[in-house]
mmCIF file of C-alpha atoms in Angstrom:
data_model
loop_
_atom_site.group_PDB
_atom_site.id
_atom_site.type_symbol
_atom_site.label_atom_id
_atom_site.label_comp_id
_atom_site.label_asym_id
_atom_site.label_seq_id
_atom_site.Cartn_x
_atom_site.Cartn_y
_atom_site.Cartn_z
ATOM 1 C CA UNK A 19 -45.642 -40.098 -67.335
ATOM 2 C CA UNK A 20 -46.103 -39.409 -63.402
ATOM 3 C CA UNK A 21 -45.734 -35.459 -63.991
ATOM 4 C CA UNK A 22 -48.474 -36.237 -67.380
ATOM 5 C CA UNK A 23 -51.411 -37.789 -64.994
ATOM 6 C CA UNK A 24 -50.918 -35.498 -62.326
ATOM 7 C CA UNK A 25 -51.059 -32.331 -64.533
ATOM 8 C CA UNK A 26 -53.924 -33.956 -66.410
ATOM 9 C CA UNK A 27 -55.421 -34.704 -62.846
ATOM 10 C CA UNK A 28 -54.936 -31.710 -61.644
ATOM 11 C CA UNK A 29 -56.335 -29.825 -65.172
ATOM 12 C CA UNK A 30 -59.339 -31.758 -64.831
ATOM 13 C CA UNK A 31 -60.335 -30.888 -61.032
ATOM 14 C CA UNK A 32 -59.854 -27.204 -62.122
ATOM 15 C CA UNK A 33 -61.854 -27.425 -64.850
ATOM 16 C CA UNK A 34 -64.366 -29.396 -62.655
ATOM 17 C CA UNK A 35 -64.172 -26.757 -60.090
ATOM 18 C CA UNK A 36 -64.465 -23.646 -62.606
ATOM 19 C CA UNK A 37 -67.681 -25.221 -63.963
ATOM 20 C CA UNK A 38 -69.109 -25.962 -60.712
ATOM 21 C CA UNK A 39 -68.542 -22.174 -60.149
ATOM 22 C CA UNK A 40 -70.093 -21.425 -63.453
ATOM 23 C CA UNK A 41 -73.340 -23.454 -62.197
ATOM 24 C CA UNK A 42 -73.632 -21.907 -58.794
ATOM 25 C CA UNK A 43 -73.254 -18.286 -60.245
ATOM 26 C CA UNK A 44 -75.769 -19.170 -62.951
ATOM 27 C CA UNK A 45 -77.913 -20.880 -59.994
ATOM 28 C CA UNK A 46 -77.799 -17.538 -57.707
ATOM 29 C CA UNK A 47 -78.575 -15.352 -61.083
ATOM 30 C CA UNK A 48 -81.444 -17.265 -61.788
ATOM 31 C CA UNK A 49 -82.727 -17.128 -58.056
ATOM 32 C CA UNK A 50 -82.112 -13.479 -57.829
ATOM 33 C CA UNK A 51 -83.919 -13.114 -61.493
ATOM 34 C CA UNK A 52 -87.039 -14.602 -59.967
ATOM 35 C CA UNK A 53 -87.380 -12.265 -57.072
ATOM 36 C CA UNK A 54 -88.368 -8.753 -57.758
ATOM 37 C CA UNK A 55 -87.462 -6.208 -54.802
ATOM 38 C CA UNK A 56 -90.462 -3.781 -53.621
ATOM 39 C CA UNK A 57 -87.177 -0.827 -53.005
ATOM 40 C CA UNK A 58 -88.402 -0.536 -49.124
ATOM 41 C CA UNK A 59 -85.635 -2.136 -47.416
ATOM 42 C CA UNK A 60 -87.936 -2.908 -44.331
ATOM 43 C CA UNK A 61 -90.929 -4.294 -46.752
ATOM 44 C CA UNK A 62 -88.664 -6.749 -48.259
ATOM 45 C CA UNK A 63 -87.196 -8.387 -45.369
ATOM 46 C CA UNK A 64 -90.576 -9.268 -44.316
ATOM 47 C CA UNK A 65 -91.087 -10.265 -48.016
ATOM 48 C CA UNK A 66 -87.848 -12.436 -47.295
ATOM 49 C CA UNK A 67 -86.355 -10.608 -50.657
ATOM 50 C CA UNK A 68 -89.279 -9.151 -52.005
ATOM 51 C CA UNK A 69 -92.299 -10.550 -54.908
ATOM 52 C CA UNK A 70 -91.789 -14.038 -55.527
ATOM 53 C CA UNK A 71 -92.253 -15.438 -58.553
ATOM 54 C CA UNK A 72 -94.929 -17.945 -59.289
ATOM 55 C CA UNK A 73 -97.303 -16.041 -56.501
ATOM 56 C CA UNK A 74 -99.922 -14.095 -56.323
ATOM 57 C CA UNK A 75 -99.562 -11.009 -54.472
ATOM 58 C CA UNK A 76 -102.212 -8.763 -53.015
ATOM 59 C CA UNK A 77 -102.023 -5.265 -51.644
ATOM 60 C CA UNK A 78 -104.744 -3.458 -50.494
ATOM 61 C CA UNK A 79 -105.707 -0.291 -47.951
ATOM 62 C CA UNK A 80 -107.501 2.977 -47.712
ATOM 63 C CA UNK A 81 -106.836 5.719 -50.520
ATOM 64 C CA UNK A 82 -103.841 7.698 -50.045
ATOM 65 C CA UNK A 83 -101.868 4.473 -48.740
ATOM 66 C CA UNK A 84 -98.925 4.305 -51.688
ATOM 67 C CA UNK A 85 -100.613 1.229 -53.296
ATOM 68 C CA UNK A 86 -100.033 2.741 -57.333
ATOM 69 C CA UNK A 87 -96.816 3.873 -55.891
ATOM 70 C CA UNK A 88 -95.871 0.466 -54.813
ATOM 71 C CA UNK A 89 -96.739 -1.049 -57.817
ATOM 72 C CA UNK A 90 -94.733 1.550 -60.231
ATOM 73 C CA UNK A 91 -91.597 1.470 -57.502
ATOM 74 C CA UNK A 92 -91.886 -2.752 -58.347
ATOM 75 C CA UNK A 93 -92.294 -2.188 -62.246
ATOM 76 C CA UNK A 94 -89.748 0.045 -62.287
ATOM 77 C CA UNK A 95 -87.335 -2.766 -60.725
ATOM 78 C CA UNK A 96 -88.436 -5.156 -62.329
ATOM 79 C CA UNK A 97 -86.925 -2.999 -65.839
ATOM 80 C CA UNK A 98 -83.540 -2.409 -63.800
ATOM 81 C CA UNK A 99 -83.651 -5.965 -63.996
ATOM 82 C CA UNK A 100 -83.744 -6.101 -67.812
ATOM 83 C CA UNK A 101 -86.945 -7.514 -67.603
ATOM 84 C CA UNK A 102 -91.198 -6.338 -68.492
ATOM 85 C CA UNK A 103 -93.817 -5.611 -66.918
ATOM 86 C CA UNK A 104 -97.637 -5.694 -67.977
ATOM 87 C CA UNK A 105 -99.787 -3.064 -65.985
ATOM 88 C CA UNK A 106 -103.266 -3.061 -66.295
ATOM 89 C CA UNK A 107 -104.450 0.281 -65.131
ATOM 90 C CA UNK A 108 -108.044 -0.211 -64.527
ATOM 91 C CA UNK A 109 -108.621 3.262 -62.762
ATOM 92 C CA UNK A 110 -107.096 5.384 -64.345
ATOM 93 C CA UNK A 111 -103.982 5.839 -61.501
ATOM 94 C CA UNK A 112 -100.967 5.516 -63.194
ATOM 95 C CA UNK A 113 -98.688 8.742 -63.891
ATOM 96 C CA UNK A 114 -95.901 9.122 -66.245
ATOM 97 C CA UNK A 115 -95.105 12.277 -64.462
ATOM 98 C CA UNK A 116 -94.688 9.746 -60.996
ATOM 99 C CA UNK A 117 -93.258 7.415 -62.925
ATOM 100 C CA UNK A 118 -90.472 9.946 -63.747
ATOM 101 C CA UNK A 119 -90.112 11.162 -59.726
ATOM 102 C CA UNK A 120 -89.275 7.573 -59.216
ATOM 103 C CA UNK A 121 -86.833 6.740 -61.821
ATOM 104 C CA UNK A 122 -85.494 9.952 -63.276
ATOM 105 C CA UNK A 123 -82.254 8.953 -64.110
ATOM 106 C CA UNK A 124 -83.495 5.967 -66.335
ATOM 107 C CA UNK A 125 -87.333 6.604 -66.738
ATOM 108 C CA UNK A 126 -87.013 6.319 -70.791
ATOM 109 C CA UNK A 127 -85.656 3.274 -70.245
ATOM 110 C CA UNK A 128 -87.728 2.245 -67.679
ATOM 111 C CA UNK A 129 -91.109 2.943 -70.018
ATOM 112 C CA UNK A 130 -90.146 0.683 -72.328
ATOM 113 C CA UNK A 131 -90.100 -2.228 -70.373
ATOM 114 C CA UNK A 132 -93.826 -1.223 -69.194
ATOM 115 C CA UNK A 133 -96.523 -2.781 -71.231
ATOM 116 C CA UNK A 134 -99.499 -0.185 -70.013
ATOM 117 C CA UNK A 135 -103.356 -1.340 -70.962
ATOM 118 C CA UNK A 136 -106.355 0.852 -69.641
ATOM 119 C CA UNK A 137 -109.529 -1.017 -69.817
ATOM 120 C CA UNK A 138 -113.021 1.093 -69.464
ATOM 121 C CA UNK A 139 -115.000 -1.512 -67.522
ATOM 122 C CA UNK A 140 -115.498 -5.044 -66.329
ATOM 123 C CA UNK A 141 -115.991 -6.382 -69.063
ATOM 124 C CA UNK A 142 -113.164 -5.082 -71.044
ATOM 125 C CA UNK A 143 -110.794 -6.043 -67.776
ATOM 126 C CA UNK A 144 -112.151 -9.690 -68.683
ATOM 127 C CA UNK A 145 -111.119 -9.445 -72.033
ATOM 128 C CA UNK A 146 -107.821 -7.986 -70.962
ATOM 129 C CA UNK A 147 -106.400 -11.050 -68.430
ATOM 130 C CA UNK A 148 -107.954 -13.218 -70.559
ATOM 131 C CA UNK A 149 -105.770 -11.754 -73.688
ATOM 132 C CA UNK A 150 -102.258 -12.139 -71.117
ATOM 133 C CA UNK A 151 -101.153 -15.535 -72.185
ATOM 134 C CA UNK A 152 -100.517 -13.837 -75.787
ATOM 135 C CA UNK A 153 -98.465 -10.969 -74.569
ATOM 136 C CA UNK A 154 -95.976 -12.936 -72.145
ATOM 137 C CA UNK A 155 -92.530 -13.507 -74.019
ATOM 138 C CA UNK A 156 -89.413 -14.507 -71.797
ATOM 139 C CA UNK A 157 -88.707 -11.096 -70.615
ATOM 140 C CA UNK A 158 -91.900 -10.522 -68.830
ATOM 141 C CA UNK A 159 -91.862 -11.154 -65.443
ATOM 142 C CA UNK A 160 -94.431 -9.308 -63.818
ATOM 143 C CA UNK A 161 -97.940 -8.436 -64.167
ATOM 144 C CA UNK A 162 -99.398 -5.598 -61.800
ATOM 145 C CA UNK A 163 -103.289 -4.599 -61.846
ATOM 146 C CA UNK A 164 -104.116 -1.627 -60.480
ATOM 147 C CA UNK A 165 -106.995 -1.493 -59.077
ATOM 148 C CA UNK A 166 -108.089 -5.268 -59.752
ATOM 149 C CA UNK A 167 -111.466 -4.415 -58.133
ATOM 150 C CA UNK A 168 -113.018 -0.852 -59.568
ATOM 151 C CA UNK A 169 -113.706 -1.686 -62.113
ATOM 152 C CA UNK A 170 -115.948 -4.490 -61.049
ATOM 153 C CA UNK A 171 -117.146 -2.111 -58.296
ATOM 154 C CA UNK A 172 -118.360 0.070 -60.735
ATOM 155 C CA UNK A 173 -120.411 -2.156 -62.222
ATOM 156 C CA UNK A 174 -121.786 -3.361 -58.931
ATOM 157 C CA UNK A 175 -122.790 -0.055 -58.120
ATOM 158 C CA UNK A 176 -124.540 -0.046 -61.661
ATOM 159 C CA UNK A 177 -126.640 -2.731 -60.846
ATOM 160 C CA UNK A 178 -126.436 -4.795 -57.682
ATOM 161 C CA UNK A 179 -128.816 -7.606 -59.052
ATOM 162 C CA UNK A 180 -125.509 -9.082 -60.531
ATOM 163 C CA UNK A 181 -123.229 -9.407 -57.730
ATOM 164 C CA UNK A 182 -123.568 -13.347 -58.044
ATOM 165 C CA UNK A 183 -122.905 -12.980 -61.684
ATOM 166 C CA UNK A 184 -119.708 -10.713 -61.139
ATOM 167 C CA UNK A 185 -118.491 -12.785 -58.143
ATOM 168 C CA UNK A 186 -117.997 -15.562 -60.416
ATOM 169 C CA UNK A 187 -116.268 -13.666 -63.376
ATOM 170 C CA UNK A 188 -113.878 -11.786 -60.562
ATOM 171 C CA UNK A 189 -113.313 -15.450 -58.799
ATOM 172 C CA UNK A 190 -112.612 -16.720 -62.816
ATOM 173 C CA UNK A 191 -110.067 -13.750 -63.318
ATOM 174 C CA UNK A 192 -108.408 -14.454 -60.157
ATOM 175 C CA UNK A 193 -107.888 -18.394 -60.593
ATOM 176 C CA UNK A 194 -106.357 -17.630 -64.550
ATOM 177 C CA UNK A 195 -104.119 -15.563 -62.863
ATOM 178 C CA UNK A 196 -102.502 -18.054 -60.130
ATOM 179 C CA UNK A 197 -102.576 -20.643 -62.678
ATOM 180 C CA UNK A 198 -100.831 -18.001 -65.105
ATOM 181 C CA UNK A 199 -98.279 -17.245 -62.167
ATOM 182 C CA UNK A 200 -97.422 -20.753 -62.005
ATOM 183 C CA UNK A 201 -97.036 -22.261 -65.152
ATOM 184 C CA UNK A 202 -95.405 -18.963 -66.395
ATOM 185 C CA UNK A 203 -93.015 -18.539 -63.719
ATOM 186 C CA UNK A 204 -94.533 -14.861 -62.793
ATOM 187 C CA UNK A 205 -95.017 -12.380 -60.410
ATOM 188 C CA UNK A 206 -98.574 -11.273 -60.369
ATOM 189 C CA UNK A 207 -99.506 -8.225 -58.269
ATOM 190 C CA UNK A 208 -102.923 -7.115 -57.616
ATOM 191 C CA UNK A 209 -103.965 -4.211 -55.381
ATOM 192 C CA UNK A 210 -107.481 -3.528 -54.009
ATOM 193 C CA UNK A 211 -109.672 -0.575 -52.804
ATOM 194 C CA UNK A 212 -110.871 -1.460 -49.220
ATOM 195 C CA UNK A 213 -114.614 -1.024 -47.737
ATOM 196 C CA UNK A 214 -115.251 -0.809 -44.225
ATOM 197 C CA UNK A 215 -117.540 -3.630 -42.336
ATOM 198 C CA UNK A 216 -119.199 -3.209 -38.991
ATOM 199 C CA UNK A 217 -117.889 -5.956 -36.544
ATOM 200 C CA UNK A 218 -118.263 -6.598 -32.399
ATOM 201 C CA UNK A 219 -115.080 -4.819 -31.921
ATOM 202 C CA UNK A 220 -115.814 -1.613 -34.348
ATOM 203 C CA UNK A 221 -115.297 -0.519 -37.905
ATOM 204 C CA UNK A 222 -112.631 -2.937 -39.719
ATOM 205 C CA UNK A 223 -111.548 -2.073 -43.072
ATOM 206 C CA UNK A 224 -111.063 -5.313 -45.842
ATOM 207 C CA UNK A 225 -110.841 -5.333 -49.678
ATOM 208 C CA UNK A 226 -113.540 -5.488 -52.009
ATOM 209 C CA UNK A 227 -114.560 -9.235 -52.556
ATOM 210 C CA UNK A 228 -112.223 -9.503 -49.652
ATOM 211 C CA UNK A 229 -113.220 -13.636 -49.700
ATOM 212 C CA UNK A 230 -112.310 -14.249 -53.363
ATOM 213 C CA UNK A 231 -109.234 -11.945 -53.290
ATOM 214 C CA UNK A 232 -107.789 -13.561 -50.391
ATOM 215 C CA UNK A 233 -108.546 -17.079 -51.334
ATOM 216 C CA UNK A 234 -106.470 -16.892 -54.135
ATOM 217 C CA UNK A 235 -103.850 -14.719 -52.793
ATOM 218 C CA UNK A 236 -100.332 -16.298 -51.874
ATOM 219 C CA UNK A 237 -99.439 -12.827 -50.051
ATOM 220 C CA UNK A 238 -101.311 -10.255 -48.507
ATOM 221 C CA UNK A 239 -99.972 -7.025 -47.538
ATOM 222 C CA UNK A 240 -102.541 -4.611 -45.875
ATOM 223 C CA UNK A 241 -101.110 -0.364 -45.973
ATOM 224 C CA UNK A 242 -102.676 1.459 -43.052
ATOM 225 C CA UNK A 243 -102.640 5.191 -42.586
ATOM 226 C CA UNK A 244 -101.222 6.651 -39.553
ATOM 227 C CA UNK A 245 -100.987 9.810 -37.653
ATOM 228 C CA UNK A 246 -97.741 10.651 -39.002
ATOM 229 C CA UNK A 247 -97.978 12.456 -42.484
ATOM 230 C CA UNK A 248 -96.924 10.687 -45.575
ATOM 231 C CA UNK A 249 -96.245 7.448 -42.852
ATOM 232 C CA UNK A 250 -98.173 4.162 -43.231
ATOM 233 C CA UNK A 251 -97.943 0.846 -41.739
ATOM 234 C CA UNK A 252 -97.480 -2.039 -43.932
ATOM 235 C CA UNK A 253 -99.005 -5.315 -42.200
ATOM 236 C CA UNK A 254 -97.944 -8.941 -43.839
ATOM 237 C CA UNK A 255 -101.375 -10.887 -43.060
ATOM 238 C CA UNK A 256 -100.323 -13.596 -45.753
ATOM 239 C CA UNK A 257 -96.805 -15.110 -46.876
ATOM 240 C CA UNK A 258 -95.754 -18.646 -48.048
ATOM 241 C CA UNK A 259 -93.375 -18.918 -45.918
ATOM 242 C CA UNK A 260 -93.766 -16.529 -42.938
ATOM 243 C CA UNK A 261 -96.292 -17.575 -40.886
ATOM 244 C CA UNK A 262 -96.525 -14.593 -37.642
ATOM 245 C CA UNK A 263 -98.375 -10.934 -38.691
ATOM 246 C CA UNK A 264 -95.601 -8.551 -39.240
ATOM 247 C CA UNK A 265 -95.471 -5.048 -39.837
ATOM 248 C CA UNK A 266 -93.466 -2.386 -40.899
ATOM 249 C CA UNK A 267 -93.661 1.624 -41.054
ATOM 250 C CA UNK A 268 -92.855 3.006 -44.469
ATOM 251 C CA UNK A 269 -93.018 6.328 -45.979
ATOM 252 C CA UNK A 270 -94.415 7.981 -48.300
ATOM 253 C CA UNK A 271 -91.975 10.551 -50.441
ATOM 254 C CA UNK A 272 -91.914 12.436 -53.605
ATOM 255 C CA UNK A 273 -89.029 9.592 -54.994
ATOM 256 C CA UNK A 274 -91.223 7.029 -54.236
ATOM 257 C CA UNK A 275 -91.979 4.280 -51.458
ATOM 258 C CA UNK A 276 -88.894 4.182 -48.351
ATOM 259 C CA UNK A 277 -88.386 2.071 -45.330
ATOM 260 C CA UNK A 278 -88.456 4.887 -42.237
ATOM 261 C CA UNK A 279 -84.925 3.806 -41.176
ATOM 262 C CA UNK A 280 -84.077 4.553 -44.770
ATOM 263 C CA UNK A 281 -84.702 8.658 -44.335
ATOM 264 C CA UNK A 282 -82.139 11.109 -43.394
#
């Protein structure tokens, strides 16, 4: 009876410890599953793992900076991941052919996790976020518009007698989408053209409707050119939990988005 209870005993703490183990791998899946890596190795230790879910990421700079490039690079691992992304492309930026220099071992694949919609103008970008909440299922994870302000700076240009008017829809878009990132569990990832604003200590460049966009924004990551070719500087302005600036140098190469210490 002795030799019984302790096999029994000991049966029961190894099932109790095989479970536990079950929980914690199950724990550090689903924790992994709700970070989605940028592929710069540099960028996502200041991202403390990468694009967080339930946050609302912004990424603006100049033209020529890698933002579309970021934005496929974190689609495309988002689909390594087995999971979807929705891209808005509201300017007309996104390549299959770059989508293929990125991933050309699994860019088939890769497309099909990509749910790609190209709206015309501000109105139809309205429309568009509005329309989201019908096209989530449990494999989508994030949702990347690209640009998130041209389309609305189009239409500024068309008529500035409506910037009040087109504040508030931009300011409505923006709140849907935090609230979508949070009750959702998403990533949402905006990036933004730039404009450049006069100040005491010279010419500053900050996004379009830099006020709203920021408000709203849980991260803000700001790509500056440099003097090196194809090198940029990524600055961290914004992140939930790091609270200094930090920067990083990344480049910019045919495969895609690298961390400089990643190059040959």
């Amino acid at each position: 009876m002795a030799f019984i209870s302790f096999f029994h005993l000991t049966f029961s703490r190894t099932k109790l410890l095989m479970l536990s183990l079950t929980i914690l791998a199950l724990t550090c899946e689903t924790a992994l599953r709700r970070i989605i890596p940028t592929g710069c190795s540099s960028l996502d230790r200041l991202l403390m793992g990468g694009l967080t879910a339930e946050t609302l990421n912004l990424i603006y700079g100049e033209a020529e900076t890698g933002k579309t490039t970021l934005t496929i690079q974190c689609a495309v691992n988002c689909g390594r991941m087995k999971l979807k992304t929705i891209l808005v492309d509201c300017d007309g930026s996104f390549s299959t052919q770059r989508l293929i220099q990125i991933a050309p071992e699994d860019y088939e694949e890769i497309a099909e996790k990509i749910i790609l919609a190209k709206p015309e103008n501000f109105k139809q970008q309205s429309y568009l976020i509005d329309q989201l909440e019908n096209l989530i299922t449990e494999k989508v994870r994030l949702i990347a518009i690209d640009t998130v302000t041209s389309l609305y700076r189009a239409e500024l240009a068309e008529n500035s007698k409506k910037v009040f008017k087109l504040n508030r829809e931009l300011n409505r878009q923006l709140a849907y989408l935090s609230q979508l990132a949070k009750t959702r569990k998403l990533i949402v990832l905006l990036t933004s053209q730039v404009r450049s604003v006069l100040q005491t200590e010279g010419v500053i460049v900050e996004p379009v409707a830099t006020r709203v966009l920021k408000f709203w924004a849980d991260t803000v990551i700001n790509l500056k050119p440099t003097a090196r070719p194809y090198v940029i500087k990524a600055v961290l302005e914004k992140h939930p939990e790091q609270k200094k600036l930090k920067k990083c140098f990344l480049k910019i190469t045919p495969r895609g988005i690298t961390a400089i210490d990643e190059q040959n």
